[in-house]
Short mmCIF file of C-alpha atoms in Angstrom, two decimals:
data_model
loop_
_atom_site.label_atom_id
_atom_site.label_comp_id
_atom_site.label_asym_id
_atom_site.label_seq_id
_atom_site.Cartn_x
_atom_site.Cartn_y
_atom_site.Cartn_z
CA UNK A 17 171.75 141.47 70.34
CA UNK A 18 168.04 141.90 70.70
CA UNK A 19 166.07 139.58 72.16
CA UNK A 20 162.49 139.55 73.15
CA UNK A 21 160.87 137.15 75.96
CA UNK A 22 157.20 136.28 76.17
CA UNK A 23 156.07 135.19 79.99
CA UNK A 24 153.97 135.52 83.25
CA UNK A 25 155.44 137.44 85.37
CA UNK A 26 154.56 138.51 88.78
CA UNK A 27 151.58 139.06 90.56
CA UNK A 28 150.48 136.09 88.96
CA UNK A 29 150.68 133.35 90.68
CA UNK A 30 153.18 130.84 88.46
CA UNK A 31 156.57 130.12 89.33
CA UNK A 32 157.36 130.47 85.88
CA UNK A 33 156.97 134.11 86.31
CA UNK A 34 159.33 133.76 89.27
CA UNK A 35 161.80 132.00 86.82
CA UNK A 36 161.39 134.61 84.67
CA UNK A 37 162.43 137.45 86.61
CA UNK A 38 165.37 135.79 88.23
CA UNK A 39 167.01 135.06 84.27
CA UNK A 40 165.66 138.38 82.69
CA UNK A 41 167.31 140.51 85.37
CA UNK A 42 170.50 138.63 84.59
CA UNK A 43 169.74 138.52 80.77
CA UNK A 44 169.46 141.85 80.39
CA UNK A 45 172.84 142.64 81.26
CA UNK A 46 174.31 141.09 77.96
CA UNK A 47 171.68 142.09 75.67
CA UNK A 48 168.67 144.76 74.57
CA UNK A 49 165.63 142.57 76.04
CA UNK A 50 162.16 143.19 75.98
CA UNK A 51 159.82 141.26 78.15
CA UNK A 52 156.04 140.51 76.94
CA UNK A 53 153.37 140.21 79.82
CA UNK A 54 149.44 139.95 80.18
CA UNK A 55 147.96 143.19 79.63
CA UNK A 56 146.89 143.40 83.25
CA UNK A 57 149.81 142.80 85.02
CA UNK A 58 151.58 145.07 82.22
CA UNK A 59 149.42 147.90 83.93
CA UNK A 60 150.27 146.29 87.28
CA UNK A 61 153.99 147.40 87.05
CA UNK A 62 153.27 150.70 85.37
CA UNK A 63 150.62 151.34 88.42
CA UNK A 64 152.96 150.40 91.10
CA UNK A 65 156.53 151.97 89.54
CA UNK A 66 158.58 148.31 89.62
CA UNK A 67 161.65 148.99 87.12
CA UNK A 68 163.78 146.62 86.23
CA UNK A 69 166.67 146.67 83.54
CA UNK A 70 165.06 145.41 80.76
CA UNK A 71 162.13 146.89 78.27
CA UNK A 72 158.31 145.46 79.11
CA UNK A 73 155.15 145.50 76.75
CA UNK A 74 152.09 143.96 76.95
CA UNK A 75 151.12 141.65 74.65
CA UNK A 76 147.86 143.71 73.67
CA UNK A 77 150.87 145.97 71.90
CA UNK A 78 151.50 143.00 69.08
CA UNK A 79 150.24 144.58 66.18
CA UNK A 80 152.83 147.77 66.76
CA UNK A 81 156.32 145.51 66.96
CA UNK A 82 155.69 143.48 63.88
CA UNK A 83 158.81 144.97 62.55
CA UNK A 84 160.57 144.43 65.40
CA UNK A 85 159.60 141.35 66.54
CA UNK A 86 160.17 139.52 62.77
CA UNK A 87 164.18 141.61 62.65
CA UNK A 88 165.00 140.78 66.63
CA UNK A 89 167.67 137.97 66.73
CA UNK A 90 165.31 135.09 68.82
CA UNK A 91 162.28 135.60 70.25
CA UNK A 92 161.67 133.11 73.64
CA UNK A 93 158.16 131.69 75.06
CA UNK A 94 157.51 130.14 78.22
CA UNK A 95 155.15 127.18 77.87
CA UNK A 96 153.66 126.04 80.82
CA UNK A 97 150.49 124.22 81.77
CA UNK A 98 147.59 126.61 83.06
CA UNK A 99 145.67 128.14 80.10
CA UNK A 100 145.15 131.27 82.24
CA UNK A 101 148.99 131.84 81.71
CA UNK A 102 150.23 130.82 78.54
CA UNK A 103 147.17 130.79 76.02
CA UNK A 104 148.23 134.05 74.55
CA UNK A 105 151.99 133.05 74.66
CA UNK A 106 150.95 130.15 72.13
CA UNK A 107 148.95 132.26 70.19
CA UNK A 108 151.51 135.03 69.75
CA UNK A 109 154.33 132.06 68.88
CA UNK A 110 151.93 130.75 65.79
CA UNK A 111 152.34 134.42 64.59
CA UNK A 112 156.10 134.68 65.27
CA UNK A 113 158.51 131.73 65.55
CA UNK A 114 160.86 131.82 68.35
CA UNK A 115 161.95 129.10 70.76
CA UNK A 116 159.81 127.44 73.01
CA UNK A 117 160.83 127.24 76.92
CA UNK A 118 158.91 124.39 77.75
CA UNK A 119 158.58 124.13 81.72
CA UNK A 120 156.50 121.01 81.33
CA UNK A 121 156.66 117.96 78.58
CA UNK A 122 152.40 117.19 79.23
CA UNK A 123 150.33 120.57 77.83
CA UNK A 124 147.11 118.42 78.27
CA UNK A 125 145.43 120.75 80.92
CA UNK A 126 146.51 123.76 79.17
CA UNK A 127 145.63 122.67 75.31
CA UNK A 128 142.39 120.82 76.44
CA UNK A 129 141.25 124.18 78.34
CA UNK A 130 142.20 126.81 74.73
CA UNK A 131 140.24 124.35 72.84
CA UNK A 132 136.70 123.42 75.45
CA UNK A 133 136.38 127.33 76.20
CA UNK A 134 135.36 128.01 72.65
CA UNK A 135 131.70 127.39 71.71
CA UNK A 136 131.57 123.51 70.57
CA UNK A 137 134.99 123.18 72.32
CA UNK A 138 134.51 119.36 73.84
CA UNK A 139 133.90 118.27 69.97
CA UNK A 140 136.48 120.40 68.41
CA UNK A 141 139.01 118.85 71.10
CA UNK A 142 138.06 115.21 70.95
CA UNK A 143 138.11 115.67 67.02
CA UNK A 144 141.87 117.05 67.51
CA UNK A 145 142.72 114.47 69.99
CA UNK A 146 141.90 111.34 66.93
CA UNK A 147 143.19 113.09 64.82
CA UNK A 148 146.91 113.89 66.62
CA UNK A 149 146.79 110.09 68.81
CA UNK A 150 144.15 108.30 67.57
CA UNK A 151 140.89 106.82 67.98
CA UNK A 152 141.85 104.86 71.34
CA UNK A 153 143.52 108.14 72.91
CA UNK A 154 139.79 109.85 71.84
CA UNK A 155 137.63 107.15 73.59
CA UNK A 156 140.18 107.92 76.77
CA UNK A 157 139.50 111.47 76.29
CA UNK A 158 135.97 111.18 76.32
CA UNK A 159 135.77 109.41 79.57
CA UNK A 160 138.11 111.80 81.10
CA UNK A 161 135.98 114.19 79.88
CA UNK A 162 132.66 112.93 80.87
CA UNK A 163 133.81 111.96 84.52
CA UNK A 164 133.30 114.12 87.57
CA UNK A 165 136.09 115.52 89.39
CA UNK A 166 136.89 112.43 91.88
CA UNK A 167 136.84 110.09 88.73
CA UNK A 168 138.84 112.41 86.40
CA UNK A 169 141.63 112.29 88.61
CA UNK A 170 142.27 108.12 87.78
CA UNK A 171 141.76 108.97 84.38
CA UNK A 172 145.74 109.53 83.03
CA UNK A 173 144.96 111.89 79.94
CA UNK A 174 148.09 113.59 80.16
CA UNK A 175 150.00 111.29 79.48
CA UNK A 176 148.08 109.65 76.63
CA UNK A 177 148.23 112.97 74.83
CA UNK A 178 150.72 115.32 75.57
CA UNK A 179 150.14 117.58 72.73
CA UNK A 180 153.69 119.01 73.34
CA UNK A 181 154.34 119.16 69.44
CA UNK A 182 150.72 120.60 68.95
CA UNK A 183 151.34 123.31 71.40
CA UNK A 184 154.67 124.79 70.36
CA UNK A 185 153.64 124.96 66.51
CA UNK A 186 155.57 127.64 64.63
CA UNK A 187 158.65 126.84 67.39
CA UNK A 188 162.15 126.32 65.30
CA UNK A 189 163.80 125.42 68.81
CA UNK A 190 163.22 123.94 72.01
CA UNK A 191 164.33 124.46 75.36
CA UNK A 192 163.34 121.90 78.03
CA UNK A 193 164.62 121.93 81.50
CA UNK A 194 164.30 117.81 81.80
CA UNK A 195 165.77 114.94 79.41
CA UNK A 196 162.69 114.04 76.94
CA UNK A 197 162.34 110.00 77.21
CA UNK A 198 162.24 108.05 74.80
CA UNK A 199 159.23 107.49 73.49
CA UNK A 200 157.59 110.82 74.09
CA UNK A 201 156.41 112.48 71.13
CA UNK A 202 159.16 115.05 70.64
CA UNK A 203 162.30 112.69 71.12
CA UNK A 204 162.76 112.54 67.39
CA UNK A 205 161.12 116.30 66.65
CA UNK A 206 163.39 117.31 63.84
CA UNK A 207 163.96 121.08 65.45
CA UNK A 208 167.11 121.90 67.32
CA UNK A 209 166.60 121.19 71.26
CA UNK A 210 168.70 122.10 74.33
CA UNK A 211 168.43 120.90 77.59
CA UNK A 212 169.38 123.26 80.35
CA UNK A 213 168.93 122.45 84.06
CA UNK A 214 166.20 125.11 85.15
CA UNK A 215 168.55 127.96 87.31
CA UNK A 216 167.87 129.18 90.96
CA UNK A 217 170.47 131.57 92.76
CA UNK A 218 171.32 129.96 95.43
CA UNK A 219 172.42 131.28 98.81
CA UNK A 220 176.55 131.04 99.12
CA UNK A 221 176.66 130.12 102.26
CA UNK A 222 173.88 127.02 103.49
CA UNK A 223 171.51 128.37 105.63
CA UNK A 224 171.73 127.65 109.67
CA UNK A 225 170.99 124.28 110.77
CA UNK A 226 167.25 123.92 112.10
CA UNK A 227 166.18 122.05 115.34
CA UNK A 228 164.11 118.86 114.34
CA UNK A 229 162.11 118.06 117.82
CA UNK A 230 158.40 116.32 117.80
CA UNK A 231 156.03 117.35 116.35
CA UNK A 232 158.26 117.45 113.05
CA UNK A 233 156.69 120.31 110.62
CA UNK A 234 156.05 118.46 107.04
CA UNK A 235 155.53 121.37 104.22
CA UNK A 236 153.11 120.62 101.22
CA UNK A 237 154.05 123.86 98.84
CA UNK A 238 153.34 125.51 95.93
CA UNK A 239 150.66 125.81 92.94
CA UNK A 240 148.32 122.80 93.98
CA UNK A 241 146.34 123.01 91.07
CA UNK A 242 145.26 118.98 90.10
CA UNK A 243 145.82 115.52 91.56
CA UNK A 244 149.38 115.36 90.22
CA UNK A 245 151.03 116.91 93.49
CA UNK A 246 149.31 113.75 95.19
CA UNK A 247 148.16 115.93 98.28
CA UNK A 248 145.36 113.85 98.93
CA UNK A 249 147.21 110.92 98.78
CA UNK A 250 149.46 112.21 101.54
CA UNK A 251 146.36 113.38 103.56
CA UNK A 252 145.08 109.70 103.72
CA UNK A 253 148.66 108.53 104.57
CA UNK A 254 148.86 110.60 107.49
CA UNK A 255 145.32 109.53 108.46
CA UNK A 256 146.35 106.15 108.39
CA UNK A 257 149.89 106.31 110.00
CA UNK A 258 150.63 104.99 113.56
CA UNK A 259 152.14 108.09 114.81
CA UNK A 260 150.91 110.88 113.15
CA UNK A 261 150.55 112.84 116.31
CA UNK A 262 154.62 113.49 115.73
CA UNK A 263 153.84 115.21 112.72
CA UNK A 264 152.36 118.52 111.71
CA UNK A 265 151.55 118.84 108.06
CA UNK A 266 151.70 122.41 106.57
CA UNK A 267 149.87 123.35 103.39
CA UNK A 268 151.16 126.66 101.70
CA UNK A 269 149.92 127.86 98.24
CA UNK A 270 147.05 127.97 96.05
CA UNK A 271 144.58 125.15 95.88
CA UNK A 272 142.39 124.05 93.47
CA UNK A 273 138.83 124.16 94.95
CA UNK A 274 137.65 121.19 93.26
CA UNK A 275 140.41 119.38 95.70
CA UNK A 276 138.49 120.40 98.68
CA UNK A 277 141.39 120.03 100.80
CA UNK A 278 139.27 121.27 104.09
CA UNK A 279 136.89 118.97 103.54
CA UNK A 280 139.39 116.34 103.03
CA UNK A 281 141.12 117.05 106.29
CA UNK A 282 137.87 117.23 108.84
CA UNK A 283 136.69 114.51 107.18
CA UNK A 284 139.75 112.60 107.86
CA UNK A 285 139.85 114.07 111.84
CA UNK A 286 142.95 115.84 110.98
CA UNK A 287 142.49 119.03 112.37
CA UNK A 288 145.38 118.81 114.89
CA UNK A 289 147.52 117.62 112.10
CA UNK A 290 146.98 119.92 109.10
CA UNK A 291 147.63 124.00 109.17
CA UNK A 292 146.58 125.17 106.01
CA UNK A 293 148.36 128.66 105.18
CA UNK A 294 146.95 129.94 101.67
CA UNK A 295 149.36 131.90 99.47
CA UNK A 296 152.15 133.02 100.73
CA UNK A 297 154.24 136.01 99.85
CA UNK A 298 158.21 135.06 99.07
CA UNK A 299 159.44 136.45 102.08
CA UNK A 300 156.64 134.20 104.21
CA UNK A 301 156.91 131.29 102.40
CA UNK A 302 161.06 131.75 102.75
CA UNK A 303 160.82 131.57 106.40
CA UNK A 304 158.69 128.68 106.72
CA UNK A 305 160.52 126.82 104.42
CA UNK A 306 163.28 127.74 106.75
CA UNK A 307 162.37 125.60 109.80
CA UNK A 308 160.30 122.96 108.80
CA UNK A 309 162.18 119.74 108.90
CA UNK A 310 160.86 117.79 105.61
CA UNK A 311 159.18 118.93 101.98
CA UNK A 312 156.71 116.67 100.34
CA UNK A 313 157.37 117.89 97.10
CA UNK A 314 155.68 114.70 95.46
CA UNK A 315 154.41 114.51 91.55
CA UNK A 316 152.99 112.01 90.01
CA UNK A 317 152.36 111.30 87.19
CA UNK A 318 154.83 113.61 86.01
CA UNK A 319 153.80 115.91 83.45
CA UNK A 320 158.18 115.78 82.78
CA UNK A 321 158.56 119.25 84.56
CA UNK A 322 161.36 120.36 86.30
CA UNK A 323 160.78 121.50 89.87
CA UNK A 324 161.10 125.13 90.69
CA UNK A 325 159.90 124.00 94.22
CA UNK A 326 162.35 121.71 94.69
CA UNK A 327 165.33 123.99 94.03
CA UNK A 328 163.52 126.60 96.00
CA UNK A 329 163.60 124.35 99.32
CA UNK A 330 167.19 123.45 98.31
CA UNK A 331 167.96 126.98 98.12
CA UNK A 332 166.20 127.65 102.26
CA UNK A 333 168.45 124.93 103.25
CA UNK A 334 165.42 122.52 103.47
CA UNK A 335 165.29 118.40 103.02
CA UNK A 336 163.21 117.23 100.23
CA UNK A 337 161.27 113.87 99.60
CA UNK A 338 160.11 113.70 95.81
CA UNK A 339 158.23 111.15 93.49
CA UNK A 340 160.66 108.23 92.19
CA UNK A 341 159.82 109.19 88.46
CA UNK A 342 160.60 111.07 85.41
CA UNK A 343 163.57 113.55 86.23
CA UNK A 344 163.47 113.14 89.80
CA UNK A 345 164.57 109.77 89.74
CA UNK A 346 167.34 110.79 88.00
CA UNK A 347 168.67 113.15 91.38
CA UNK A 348 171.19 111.21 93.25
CA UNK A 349 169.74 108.53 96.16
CA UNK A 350 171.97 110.72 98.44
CA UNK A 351 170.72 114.02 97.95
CA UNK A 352 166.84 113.76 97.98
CA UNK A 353 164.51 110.93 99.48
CA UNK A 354 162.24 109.08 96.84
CA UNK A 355 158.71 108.08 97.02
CA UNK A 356 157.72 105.21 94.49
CA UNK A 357 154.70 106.24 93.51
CA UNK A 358 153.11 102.69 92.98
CA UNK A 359 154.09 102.08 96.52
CA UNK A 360 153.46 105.73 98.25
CA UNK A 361 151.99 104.85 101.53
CA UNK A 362 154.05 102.37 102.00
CA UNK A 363 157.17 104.46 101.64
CA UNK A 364 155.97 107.41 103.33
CA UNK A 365 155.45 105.64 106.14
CA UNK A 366 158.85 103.85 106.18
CA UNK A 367 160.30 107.63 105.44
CA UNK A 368 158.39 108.77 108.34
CA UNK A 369 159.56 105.86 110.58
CA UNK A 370 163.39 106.81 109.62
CA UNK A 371 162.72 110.77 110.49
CA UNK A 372 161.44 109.69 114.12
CA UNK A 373 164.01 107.42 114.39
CA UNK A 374 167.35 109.05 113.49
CA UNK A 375 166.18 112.95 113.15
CA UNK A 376 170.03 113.47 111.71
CA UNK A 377 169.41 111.66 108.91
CA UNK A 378 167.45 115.16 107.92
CA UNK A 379 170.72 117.29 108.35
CA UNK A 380 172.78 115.42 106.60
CA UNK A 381 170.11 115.11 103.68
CA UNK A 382 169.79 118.95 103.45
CA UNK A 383 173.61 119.35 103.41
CA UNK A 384 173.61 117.01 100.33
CA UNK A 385 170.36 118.84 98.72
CA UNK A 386 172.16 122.54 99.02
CA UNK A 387 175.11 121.89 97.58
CA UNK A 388 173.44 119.94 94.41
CA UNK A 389 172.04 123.27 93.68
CA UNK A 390 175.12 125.34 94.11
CA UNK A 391 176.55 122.82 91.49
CA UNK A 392 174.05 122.42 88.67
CA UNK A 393 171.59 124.87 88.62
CA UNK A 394 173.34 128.36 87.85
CA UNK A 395 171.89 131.51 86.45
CA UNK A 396 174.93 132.21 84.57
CA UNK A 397 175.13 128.91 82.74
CA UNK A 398 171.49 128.95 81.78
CA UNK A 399 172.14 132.81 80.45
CA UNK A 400 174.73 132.07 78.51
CA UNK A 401 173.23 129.54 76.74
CA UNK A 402 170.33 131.32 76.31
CA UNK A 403 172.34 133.79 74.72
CA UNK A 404 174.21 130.96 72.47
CA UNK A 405 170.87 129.65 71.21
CA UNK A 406 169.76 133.01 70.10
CA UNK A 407 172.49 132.84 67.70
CA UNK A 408 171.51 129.87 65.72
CA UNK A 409 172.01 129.94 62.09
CA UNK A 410 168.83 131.56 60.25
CA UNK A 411 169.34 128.14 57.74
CA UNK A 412 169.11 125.47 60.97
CA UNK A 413 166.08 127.72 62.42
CA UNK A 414 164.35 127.63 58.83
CA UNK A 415 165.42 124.02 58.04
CA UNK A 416 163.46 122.52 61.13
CA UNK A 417 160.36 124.13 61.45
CA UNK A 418 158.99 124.79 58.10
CA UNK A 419 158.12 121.07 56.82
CA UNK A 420 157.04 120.74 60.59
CA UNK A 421 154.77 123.71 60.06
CA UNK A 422 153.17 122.44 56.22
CA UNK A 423 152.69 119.64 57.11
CA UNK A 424 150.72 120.04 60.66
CA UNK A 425 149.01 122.81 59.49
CA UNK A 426 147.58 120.70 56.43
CA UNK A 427 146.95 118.26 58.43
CA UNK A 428 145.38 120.01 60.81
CA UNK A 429 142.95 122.16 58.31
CA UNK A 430 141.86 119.04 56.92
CA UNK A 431 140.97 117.62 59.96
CA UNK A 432 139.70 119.74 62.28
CA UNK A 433 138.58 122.76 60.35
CA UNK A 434 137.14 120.65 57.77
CA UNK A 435 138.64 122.20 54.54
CA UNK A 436 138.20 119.89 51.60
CA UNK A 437 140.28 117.10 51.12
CA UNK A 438 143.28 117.08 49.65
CA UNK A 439 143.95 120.76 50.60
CA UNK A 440 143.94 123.31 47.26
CA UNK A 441 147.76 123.36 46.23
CA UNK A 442 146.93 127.24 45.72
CA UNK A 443 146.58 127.16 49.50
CA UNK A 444 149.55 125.01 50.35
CA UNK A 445 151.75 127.33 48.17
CA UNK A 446 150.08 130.33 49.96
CA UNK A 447 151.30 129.00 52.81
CA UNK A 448 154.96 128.37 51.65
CA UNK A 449 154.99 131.78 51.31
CA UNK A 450 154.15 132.95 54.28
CA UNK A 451 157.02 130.69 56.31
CA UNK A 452 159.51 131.84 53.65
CA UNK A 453 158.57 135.66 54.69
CA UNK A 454 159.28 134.82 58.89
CA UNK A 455 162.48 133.78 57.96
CA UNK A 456 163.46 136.52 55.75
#
């Protein structure tokens, strides 16, 4: 079986990457897979000597594996929601349909970015936006886009316009690692869809118990790139709590500058409080995640991810609190605490008052948290159903995407690169052709 994978991968800075190493070293074993990666960080591995068990090309190399790519059994994209890492991905998958791995249900940020870079972007976009959600969803757009940075982040765009369907054009399957709700634009998407629960390996044994004495070591983690992560909002909390001398808030990870996170903490006389770490590398970030006593791994509004965070802190024998929304409120009561986020000081503060005063609550939380992952979050189940969906019927994979594709792309000519209405059937039939010939 030959399967070919399109992803970030390591050095850059995505935990999709991570993801992506941790399955293709496993995938590889059971098939001939080639992995796709940025042209840089192609020359990255090739400069440095990393091997690994599988074949790697950069996606500069397109134009040489038509053949291949168009005969291989299933090609697979990650889709995730920073431009900088998947813009090519969705420009490759419009060229070659394959499933899309989508590690969050929201592409807002990473659609709205492809579209403003481009000269005349902001119009092009809002046009798209009216013509995908509608005239209300445009005047929301516009606002968003017209605000500063400390307005932008009240402004709920994502949500409003997910462009989840718009993003994985030319997909014939879908792979999401969280139940899509009802309601959300691709709960009655006509393509197959799978929903596997995103894998970490796990240690086999938990990890030794820590010693939870004041101050208590809070961890903020990961790719802090927008509002969503709701750093700021635990910042103020901490500001405002009672006894926040009992706590010592660590920051590791990239932040987004426009954030201003240092700012944010002298400003709120946290310096005492706050130890800001920067990027970590695994090994680091392992070992802090090994003795702090609580994760903040909060997100809201959800842009209907699954949390490679989470299961990492699972994994270091940590105790997590998350947002009480989308997926996460779907993890057992008993295994993680929950934050609602319409009442988030409120219940950090209450969470906070129940560390202080019965510190074993934490123990018995991470106990709960490890073996969750042990139990539903294997590499070998998500391989070999990976492997199971690259043998899908050529008829089911043609069947679902090309009335998907006609229509959307017809629409979308019309629309937004003004072709003359109603579209030339010469065209239309043109373009029957071409999804006939992907599927031959």
């Amino acid at each position: 079986m030959k399967i070919h994978w399109f992803t970030p991968f390591p050095p850059e800075r995505t935990d999709v990457g991570n993801f992506s190493v941790r399955v293709c070293q496993k995938l590889a074993q059971y098939c001939e897979l080639t992995v796709w990666v940025s042209p840089e960080h192609f020359r990255w591995i090739r400069r440095f000597r990393r091997s690994f068990e599988f074949k790697m090309l950069s996606y500069d190399a397109i134009d040489d594996y038509r053949q291949e790519l168009n005969r291989a059994d299933a090609l697979f994209y990650n889709l995730g929601n920073n431009a900088a890492f998947h813009r090519e991905i969705i420009r490759i998958l419009r060229q070659f349909p394959g499933v899309a791995i989508m590690h969050d249900l929201s592409l807002f940020e990473c659609v709205s970015s492809i579209y403003r870079e481009r000269l005349g972007g902001d119009r092009m976009f809002l046009d798209l936006v009216r013509h995908l959600y509608g005239v209300r969803s445009e005047g929301i757009v516009e606002d968003w886009l017209l605000a500063g940075d400390e307005a932008r982040r009240e402004i709920d765009a994502a949500s409003e316009c997910p462009f989840a369907g718009h993003a994985t054009l030319g997909a014939w399957g879908l792979v999401t690692h969280t139940e899509i709700p009802q309601g959300h634009e691709l709960h009655h998407d006509v393509r197959p869809q799978w929903t596997l629960a995103l894998p970490f390996p796990g240690e086999s044994e938990l990890p030794a118990s820590r010693v939870c004495v004041e101050p208590f070591d809070l961890l903020v983690f990961g790719y802090i790139g927008g509002p969503n992560r709701r750093l700021v909002e635990v910042l103020n909390a901490l500001s405002r709590y009672a006894r926040r001398d009992c706590f010592i808030l660590n920051i590791a990870g990239d932040l987004n500058p426009s954030l201003e996170i240092p700012r944010k903490v002298e400003e709120l006389g946290l310096g005492s409080n706050v130890r800001i770490h920067g990027f970590l590398s695994d090994e680091a970030l392992d070992e802090l995640l090994s003795r702090v006593s609580l994760v903040l791994n909060l997100r809201y509004p959800t842009r209907g991810e699954a949390s490679g965070s989470l299961l990492r802190a699972w994994s270091c024998g940590a105790t997590v609190a998350v947002s009480d929304t989308g997926s996460y409120s779907m993890i057992p009561d008993d295994v993680v605490f929950k934050i609602r986020p319409e009442h988030e000081t409120e219940d950090l503060f209450a969470l906070w008052d129940q560390v202080l005063g019965n510190p074993r609550i934490i123990e018995e939380m991470r106990v709960r948290g490890f073996e969750f992952l042990r139990k539903n979050h294997s590499i070998d189940s998500y391989v070999n159903a990976i492997l199971d969906i690259a043998k899908t019927p050529s008829q089911k994979r043609a069947g679902a995407v090309r009335p998907m594709l006609e229509q959307r792309f017809g629409l979308l000519a019309a629309s937004v690169v003004k072709f003359p209405e109603p579209l030339d059937e010469k065209l239309l039939a043109r373009m029957s052709q071409e999804l006939e010939g992907w599927f031959d």
